[in-house]
Amino acid sequence: MSLVCVQNFSISLDGFGTGEGTSREAPFGHAGERLHEWMFETRWWREKSAEAGGSAGVDDAFVRQHDIGIGAEIMGAGKFGYPGWHGNGDWKGWWGANPPFHTPVFVLTQHVRPPIEMEGGTTYHFVDAPPAEALEMARHAANGQNVRIGGGATVIRDFLAEGLIDHAHIAVTPMLLGRGARLWDGLEALEQTYAIEAVSAPSGVTHLTLLRRAG
Amino acid sequence: MSLVCVQNFSISLDGFGTGEGTSREAPFGHAGERLHEWMFETRWWREKSAEAGGSAGVDDAFVRQHDIGIGAEIMGAGKFGYPGWHGNGDWKGWWGANPPFHTPVFVLTQHVRPPIEMEGGTTYHFVDAPPAEALEMARHAANGQNVRIGGGATVIRDFLAEGLIDHAHIAVTPMLLGRGARLWDGLEALEQTYAIEAVSAPSGVTHLTLLRRAG
C-alpha cells in the first residue's frame, strides 16, 4: 500500500519551518541553515558529500529514510524557488542540476509552466491544484511507491488538516526563531487522528513521528 | 546562591500553556487537565494522594524537584483565580485551604488586597509590580532559598524575556491545543542565552531544560 509521508521536516521549538524574509539569497529567511544543521552531522549526509565520519544514531536513522521507497514528491512553490521565481524563465529550482529527489516532483503554484526534466530522474511538474487533487497526480506518478510531502510548513499543514498524510517525521530543533511560517497553526486536536511519538537525540533534536490512527 | 526556577510547566506541542476560555469552572479553558495528566501518573503524585503505584522514571524525577529548596513563588493572577476573582472578596485561590506551595507566594495583579495566610505555610501576597521588582520581594522572602516562577505562560515568558530565570523545566505534551496562551512568543534566539536540553519520556512528554549560559 502506497503511503503519504513527511520526512525530516525541521522546525524550531516555537514551530517555525522557515524564517522571515525569504529571498534568493536567503532560502530560509533569517533562519539560515540552522534548522538543518543536525542533518549535516549525520553519516548519511557525509556519505552524500563523499566525506567520512558523522553520527550513526537516531538522527542518521531518520534521515536515511529519505531515499527509501519514494516514487514522487509534492512541494510548495517556496521549496522550488525564491519569491518571484515565476518571473524568471531560466529558474530551475534551488536544488541544482541533479536534484536529490530522483522522482517526479509536483510543485504547487499558481504560475504553471511546462515540466522541467533534470538530471538523475527528477522532473518538475507545475500544478495549480488543491491538496487532494495534487496527491492524486503524485500517487499516479509514484506508480505504487510512496509520496513525499516535501514542505514547506504551509503545505504540510494543509495536507495534515485534510488528513491526507499517513506518516510524518518532524524534527524539532532546540532554538526559537520567533517569526516565519508556522507548522502547527490550525491543527487543534491533531493527536486525536495521529498517534504522536517523541524521541530526543543527543544532538538536541527531538524527533516527532505522527502516525495516522486506524479507522 | 539562590536560583530563579520554573518547574513542571506543561505546554502543548504548539506551545500553549493554557487553553482558551478560562473560567471558574474551567481553570485551563478548553485544555482541561490534559496538559497535566503526565504528572498524575507519577509516583510523586500518587504519594501525595496517599495512593500506591505510579511511574518512577524521568517524569517522576522532574516532578519531585517541585518540593526541594524553594523559598517563595511568583505567580500570575490566572494561577491564583478565575477571570474576575478580584471582585470576589471571599476568593482564596484555586489551591484549597492547604495549598501545595508552603512558602510566601507573590500574586502579580493590578488588584492588590491584604495578604492571605493559608494553612501549611502558604501566604499569598498581592503585588502590582514589574517582574524584576516582584523578584526582589520574592528573593527577600525566600531567605536564601530558590524562587519558583509558577506561571502561567505570559508570566514565564515575561521573566524569560528579561533574563531573570536561571533554570526552567518545560514539559511538552504530545497534543495540539490550537489556541490559548502561548509560552514562546517574543523569545526569538532564546537559545543564545539559555542552553536547551531535551529528553523524551515513555509517557510521550518531552522534558526541556533551559539553563542560563554563563557570562
Coordinates of C-alpha atoms in Angstrom, one line a residue:
Chain A
M1 CA 0.0 0.0 0.0
S2 CA 1.4 3.4 -1.0
L3 CA 1.8 5.8 1.8
V4 CA 1.9 9.6 2.0
C5 CA 4.9 10.7 4.1
V6 CA 6.7 13.7 5.5
Q7 CA 10.4 13.2 6.1
N8 CA 12.9 15.2 8.1
F9 CA 10.9 18.3 8.2
S10 CA 12.7 20.6 10.7
I11 CA 11.0 23.2 12.8
S12 CA 12.1 25.4 15.7
L13 CA 10.8 24.8 19.3
D14 CA 8.3 27.6 18.6
G15 CA 7.1 25.8 15.5
F16 CA 8.6 27.7 12.6
G17 CA 9.7 25.7 9.5
T18 CA 11.1 28.7 7.7
G19 CA 12.2 32.1 8.9
E20 CA 11.0 35.5 7.9
G21 CA 12.4 37.4 4.9
T22 CA 13.0 34.5 2.4
S23 CA 14.8 35.6 -0.7
R24 CA 17.0 34.3 -3.5
E25 CA 20.0 34.9 -1.1
A26 CA 18.2 33.5 1.9
P27 CA 16.0 30.5 1.1
F28 CA 15.1 30.1 4.8
G29 CA 15.0 33.8 5.6
H30 CA 16.5 34.8 9.0
A31 CA 16.6 31.1 10.0
G32 CA 19.5 30.4 7.6
E33 CA 20.7 26.8 7.7
R34 CA 20.3 26.5 11.4
L35 CA 17.2 24.3 11.3
H36 CA 19.0 21.7 9.2
E37 CA 22.4 21.6 10.9
W38 CA 21.5 18.3 12.7
M39 CA 21.3 16.6 9.3
F40 CA 24.7 17.8 8.2
E41 CA 26.2 16.0 11.1
T42 CA 24.9 12.6 10.1
R43 CA 26.8 9.8 8.4
W44 CA 24.2 9.8 5.7
W45 CA 24.9 13.4 4.8
R46 CA 28.6 12.9 4.9
E47 CA 28.4 9.9 2.6
K48 CA 26.4 12.0 0.0
S49 CA 29.2 14.6 0.2
A50 CA 31.8 11.8 -0.1
E51 CA 33.1 12.6 3.4
A52 CA 34.0 10.3 6.2
G53 CA 32.5 10.5 9.7
G54 CA 29.2 11.7 11.0
S55 CA 26.8 10.4 13.6
A56 CA 25.2 6.9 13.3
G57 CA 22.4 7.2 15.8
V58 CA 18.8 8.1 15.8
D59 CA 19.4 11.3 13.6
D60 CA 21.1 9.2 11.0
A61 CA 18.4 6.5 11.1
F62 CA 15.7 9.1 10.4
V63 CA 17.4 11.0 7.6
R64 CA 18.2 7.7 5.8
Q65 CA 14.5 7.0 5.2
H66 CA 14.6 9.9 2.7
D67 CA 15.9 7.7 0.0
I68 CA 13.7 4.6 0.5
G69 CA 10.5 3.8 -1.4
I70 CA 9.5 7.3 -2.6
G71 CA 8.0 7.5 -6.1
A72 CA 7.0 11.2 -6.2
E73 CA 7.2 14.4 -4.2
I74 CA 4.8 17.3 -3.7
M75 CA 6.3 20.6 -2.7
G76 CA 5.2 24.2 -2.2
A77 CA 6.4 27.0 -4.5
G78 CA 8.8 28.2 -1.8
K79 CA 10.7 24.9 -1.8
F80 CA 11.2 25.2 -5.5
G81 CA 12.3 28.8 -5.7
Y82 CA 12.6 32.3 -4.2
P83 CA 9.6 34.7 -4.0
G84 CA 9.2 35.8 -7.6
W85 CA 10.9 32.8 -9.3
H86 CA 8.0 32.5 -11.7
G87 CA 9.1 35.8 -13.3
N88 CA 12.4 34.1 -14.2
G89 CA 12.1 31.8 -17.2
D90 CA 15.6 30.3 -16.5
W91 CA 14.9 29.3 -12.9
K92 CA 15.2 25.5 -12.4
G93 CA 14.9 25.3 -8.7
W94 CA 17.1 25.6 -5.6
W95 CA 18.3 22.1 -6.0
G96 CA 21.0 22.1 -8.7
A97 CA 21.3 20.2 -12.0
N98 CA 20.9 16.8 -10.3
P99 CA 18.3 17.4 -7.6
P100 CA 18.1 15.0 -4.6
F101 CA 14.6 13.8 -5.4
H102 CA 15.2 11.4 -8.4
T103 CA 11.4 11.2 -9.0
P104 CA 8.6 13.3 -10.4
V105 CA 8.1 16.4 -8.3
F106 CA 4.9 18.3 -8.2
V107 CA 5.3 22.0 -7.5
L108 CA 2.2 23.6 -6.2
T109 CA 2.0 27.0 -7.8
Q110 CA -0.5 29.4 -9.4
H111 CA 2.2 30.1 -12.0
V112 CA 2.2 26.9 -14.1
R113 CA 4.8 26.3 -16.8
P114 CA 5.8 23.2 -18.8
P115 CA 7.6 20.4 -17.0
I116 CA 11.4 20.6 -16.5
E117 CA 13.4 17.4 -16.8
M118 CA 16.6 17.4 -14.7
E119 CA 19.5 15.0 -14.3
G120 CA 19.1 12.0 -12.1
G121 CA 15.4 11.2 -12.6
T122 CA 13.9 14.4 -11.2
T123 CA 11.2 16.0 -13.3
Y124 CA 9.4 19.1 -12.0
H125 CA 5.7 19.4 -12.8
F126 CA 3.9 22.6 -12.1
V127 CA 0.4 22.3 -10.9
D128 CA -2.3 24.7 -9.6
A129 CA -4.5 22.2 -7.7
P130 CA -5.8 21.7 -4.2
P131 CA -4.0 19.1 -2.0
A132 CA -6.2 16.1 -2.7
E133 CA -6.0 16.6 -6.5
A134 CA -2.3 17.1 -6.5
L135 CA -2.0 14.0 -4.4
E136 CA -3.9 12.0 -7.0
M137 CA -1.5 13.1 -9.7
A138 CA 1.5 12.3 -7.5
R139 CA 0.2 8.9 -6.5
H140 CA -0.3 8.0 -10.1
A141 CA 3.2 9.1 -11.0
A142 CA 4.6 7.2 -7.9
N143 CA 3.5 4.0 -9.5
G144 CA 2.8 2.1 -6.3
Q145 CA 5.6 3.7 -4.3
N146 CA 5.2 6.3 -1.5
V147 CA 4.6 10.0 -2.0
R148 CA 6.6 12.5 0.0
I149 CA 5.1 15.8 1.0
G150 CA 8.2 17.9 1.0
G151 CA 7.1 21.1 2.6
G152 CA 7.2 24.0 3.4
A153 CA 5.3 24.4 6.6
T154 CA 2.1 25.7 5.0
V155 CA 2.0 22.8 2.5
I156 CA 2.4 20.1 5.3
R157 CA -0.1 21.9 7.4
D158 CA -2.7 21.9 4.6
F159 CA -2.2 18.2 3.9
L160 CA -2.3 17.3 7.6
A161 CA -5.5 19.4 8.0
E162 CA -7.2 17.4 5.3
G163 CA -6.0 14.1 6.8
L164 CA -4.0 13.2 3.6
I165 CA -0.8 12.3 5.4
D166 CA -0.2 8.7 6.7
H167 CA 3.1 9.2 8.4
A168 CA 5.1 12.3 9.3
H169 CA 8.6 12.8 10.8
I170 CA 9.1 16.3 12.2
A171 CA 12.4 17.2 13.7
V172 CA 12.1 19.8 16.5
T173 CA 15.4 21.7 16.9
P174 CA 16.3 23.5 20.2
M175 CA 16.1 27.1 19.0
L176 CA 13.4 29.8 18.9
L177 CA 13.0 31.5 15.6
G178 CA 10.3 33.9 16.8
R179 CA 8.9 34.5 13.3
G180 CA 8.3 32.9 9.9
A181 CA 6.0 30.2 8.7
R182 CA 4.4 28.1 11.5
L183 CA 3.7 24.4 11.0
W184 CA 1.1 23.8 13.8
D185 CA -1.4 26.6 13.2
G186 CA -5.0 25.4 12.7
L187 CA -4.3 21.8 13.7
E188 CA -6.1 21.7 17.0
A189 CA -6.6 18.1 18.4
L190 CA -4.4 16.5 15.8
E191 CA -3.4 13.9 18.4
Q192 CA -6.9 12.5 18.0
T193 CA -6.2 11.5 14.4
Y194 CA -2.5 10.9 14.7
A195 CA -0.5 8.9 17.3
I196 CA 2.4 11.1 18.2
E197 CA 5.8 9.6 19.4
A198 CA 8.7 11.7 20.6
V199 CA 12.3 10.7 20.9
S200 CA 15.1 13.1 21.8
A201 CA 18.6 12.7 20.2
P202 CA 21.9 13.6 21.8
S203 CA 22.2 16.3 19.1
G204 CA 19.4 18.2 20.9
V205 CA 16.8 17.4 18.2
T206 CA 13.5 15.8 19.2
H207 CA 12.1 13.5 16.5
L208 CA 8.3 13.5 16.4
T209 CA 6.6 10.7 14.5
L210 CA 3.0 11.2 13.6
L211 CA 1.2 8.0 12.5
R212 CA -2.4 8.2 11.4
R213 CA -4.6 6.2 13.7
A214 CA -6.5 3.3 12.2
G215 CA -10.2 3.7 11.3
Chain B
M1 CA 23.4 31.1 45.6
S2 CA 19.6 31.4 45.3
L3 CA 18.2 30.5 41.9
V4 CA 15.1 31.5 40.0
C5 CA 13.4 28.4 38.6
V6 CA 10.5 27.2 36.5
Q7 CA 9.3 23.7 37.4
N8 CA 6.9 21.3 35.6
F9 CA 5.4 23.9 33.4
S10 CA 3.4 22.0 30.8
I11 CA 2.7 23.2 27.3
S12 CA 1.3 21.6 24.1
L13 CA 3.4 20.8 21.1
D14 CA 2.1 24.1 19.6
G15 CA 3.3 26.0 22.7
F16 CA 0.1 26.7 24.7
G17 CA 0.3 26.7 28.5
T18 CA -3.4 27.3 28.9
G19 CA -6.4 26.8 26.7
E20 CA -8.9 29.4 25.6
G21 CA -12.0 30.2 27.6
T22 CA -10.7 30.0 31.2
S23 CA -13.4 30.4 33.8
R24 CA -14.2 29.4 37.4
E25 CA -15.4 26.1 36.0
A26 CA -12.5 25.7 33.6
P27 CA -9.2 26.8 35.1
F28 CA -7.3 25.8 31.9
G29 CA -10.1 26.6 29.4
H30 CA -10.7 24.1 26.7
A31 CA -7.4 22.4 27.6
G32 CA -8.9 20.9 30.7
E33 CA -6.5 18.8 32.7
R34 CA -4.9 17.2 29.7
L35 CA -1.6 19.2 29.8
H36 CA -1.0 17.8 33.3
E37 CA -2.1 14.2 33.1
W38 CA 1.5 13.0 32.8
M39 CA 2.1 14.3 36.4
F40 CA -0.9 12.4 37.8
E41 CA 0.8 9.2 36.6
T42 CA 3.9 9.6 38.7
R43 CA 4.8 8.0 42.0
W44 CA 5.3 11.5 43.4
W45 CA 1.7 12.5 42.7
R46 CA 0.3 9.2 43.9
E47 CA 2.2 9.6 47.2
K48 CA 0.7 13.0 47.7
S49 CA -2.7 11.5 47.3
A50 CA -1.7 8.6 49.6
E51 CA -2.1 6.1 46.7
A52 CA 0.2 3.3 45.6
G53 CA 1.8 2.9 42.2
G54 CA 2.8 5.4 39.6
S55 CA 5.8 5.8 37.3
A56 CA 9.3 6.1 38.8
G57 CA 11.2 7.3 35.7
V58 CA 12.2 10.6 34.2
D59 CA 8.7 12.1 34.7
D60 CA 8.8 11.4 38.4
A61 CA 12.4 12.7 38.7
F62 CA 11.3 16.0 37.3
V63 CA 8.1 16.5 39.3
R64 CA 9.9 15.7 42.6
Q65 CA 12.0 18.8 42.3
H66 CA 8.9 20.8 43.0
D67 CA 9.3 20.3 46.7
I68 CA 13.0 20.9 47.0
G69 CA 14.7 24.1 48.1
I70 CA 12.0 26.6 47.1
G71 CA 11.5 29.6 49.5
A72 CA 9.0 31.6 47.6
E73 CA 6.8 31.6 44.4
I74 CA 5.7 34.2 42.0
M75 CA 2.5 33.5 40.0
G76 CA 0.2 35.3 37.6
A77 CA -3.3 36.3 38.6
G78 CA -4.7 33.5 36.5
K79 CA -2.8 30.9 38.6
F80 CA -4.5 32.3 41.7
G81 CA -8.0 32.6 40.4
Y82 CA -10.6 32.8 37.6
P83 CA -11.0 35.9 35.5
G84 CA -12.8 38.3 37.8
W85 CA -11.7 36.8 41.1
H86 CA -10.7 40.2 42.3
G87 CA -14.4 41.1 42.5
N88 CA -14.9 38.2 45.0
G89 CA -13.7 39.2 48.5
D90 CA -14.0 35.6 49.7
W91 CA -11.8 34.1 47.0
K92 CA -8.7 32.4 48.4
G93 CA -7.2 30.8 45.3
W94 CA -7.7 27.6 43.3
W95 CA -5.5 25.7 45.6
G96 CA -7.6 24.8 48.7
A97 CA -7.1 25.5 52.4
N98 CA -3.6 24.0 52.4
P99 CA -2.0 25.0 49.1
P100 CA 0.9 23.0 47.7
F101 CA 3.3 25.9 47.9
H102 CA 4.1 26.0 51.7
T103 CA 6.0 29.4 51.2
P104 CA 5.2 33.0 50.6
V105 CA 3.5 33.4 47.2
F106 CA 3.5 36.7 45.3
V107 CA 0.5 37.1 43.1
L108 CA 1.0 39.6 40.3
T109 CA -2.2 41.6 39.9
Q110 CA -3.4 45.1 39.4
H111 CA -6.0 44.4 42.1
V112 CA -4.0 44.3 45.3
R113 CA -5.5 43.3 48.6
P114 CA -4.1 42.4 52.0
P115 CA -2.1 39.2 52.4
I116 CA -4.0 35.9 53.0
E117 CA -2.4 33.4 55.3
M118 CA -3.3 29.8 54.5
E119 CA -2.6 26.5 56.2
G120 CA 0.7 24.8 55.7
G121 CA 2.9 27.8 55.3
T122 CA 1.5 29.4 52.2
T123 CA 0.8 33.2 52.5
Y124 CA -0.5 35.0 49.4
H125 CA 0.9 38.5 48.8
F126 CA -0.7 40.6 46.1
V127 CA 1.6 42.8 44.2
D128 CA 1.3 45.2 41.3
A129 CA 4.9 45.3 40.2
P130 CA 7.1 44.6 37.1
P131 CA 9.0 41.3 37.0
A132 CA 12.3 42.5 38.4
E133 CA 10.7 44.3 41.3
A134 CA 8.5 41.3 42.2
L135 CA 11.5 39.1 42.1
E136 CA 13.3 41.3 44.5
M137 CA 10.4 40.9 47.0
A138 CA 10.3 37.2 46.5
R139 CA 14.1 36.7 46.9
H140 CA 13.9 38.6 50.1
A141 CA 11.0 36.4 51.4
A142 CA 12.8 33.2 50.2
N143 CA 15.6 33.9 52.6
G144 CA 18.4 32.3 50.6
Q145 CA 16.3 29.6 49.1
N146 CA 15.2 29.4 45.4
V147 CA 12.3 31.3 43.9
R148 CA 9.8 29.5 41.7
I149 CA 8.2 31.3 38.8
G150 CA 5.0 29.4 38.8
G151 CA 3.3 30.6 35.6
G152 CA 1.1 31.0 33.6
A153 CA 2.6 31.2 30.2
T154 CA 2.7 35.0 30.0
V155 CA 4.4 35.4 33.4
I156 CA 7.1 32.8 32.5
R157 CA 7.6 34.5 29.1
D158 CA 8.0 37.9 30.7
F159 CA 10.6 36.7 33.2
L160 CA 12.5 34.8 30.4
A161 CA 12.4 37.8 28.2
E162 CA 14.1 39.9 30.9
G163 CA 16.6 37.1 31.5
L164 CA 15.5 36.8 35.2
I165 CA 15.2 33.0 35.1
D166 CA 18.2 30.8 35.9
H167 CA 16.7 27.4 35.2
A168 CA 13.5 26.3 33.6
H169 CA 11.8 22.9 33.2
I170 CA 9.1 22.9 30.5
A171 CA 7.2 19.7 29.8
V172 CA 6.0 19.4 26.2
T173 CA 3.0 17.2 25.9
P174 CA 2.1 15.4 22.6
M175 CA -1.1 17.3 21.8
L176 CA -2.1 20.4 19.8
L177 CA -4.3 22.8 21.7
G178 CA -4.6 25.3 18.7
R179 CA -5.5 28.3 20.9
G180 CA -4.9 29.8 24.3
A181 CA -1.8 31.5 25.9
R182 CA 1.5 30.8 24.1
L183 CA 4.7 30.4 26.0
W184 CA 7.3 31.0 23.3
D185 CA 6.0 34.3 21.7
G186 CA 8.6 37.1 21.6
L187 CA 11.5 34.9 22.7
E188 CA 13.5 34.8 19.4
A189 CA 17.0 33.4 19.8
L190 CA 16.5 32.4 23.4
E191 CA 19.0 29.5 22.7
Q192 CA 21.7 32.1 22.7
T193 CA 21.2 32.9 26.4
Y194 CA 19.9 29.5 27.5
A195 CA 21.4 26.1 26.8
I196 CA 18.4 23.9 26.0
E197 CA 18.4 20.1 26.7
A198 CA 15.5 17.8 25.6
V199 CA 14.7 14.3 26.8
S200 CA 11.6 12.4 25.8
A201 CA 9.9 10.1 28.3
P202 CA 8.0 6.9 27.6
S203 CA 4.8 8.8 28.6
G204 CA 5.2 10.8 25.4
V205 CA 6.2 14.0 27.2
T206 CA 9.4 15.7 26.2
H207 CA 11.2 17.5 29.1
L208 CA 13.0 20.7 28.1
T209 CA 15.6 22.1 30.5
L210 CA 16.7 25.7 29.9
L211 CA 19.8 26.6 31.8
R212 CA 21.1 30.2 31.5
R213 CA 24.5 30.3 29.9
A214 CA 27.4 31.6 32.0
G215 CA 28.6 35.2 31.4

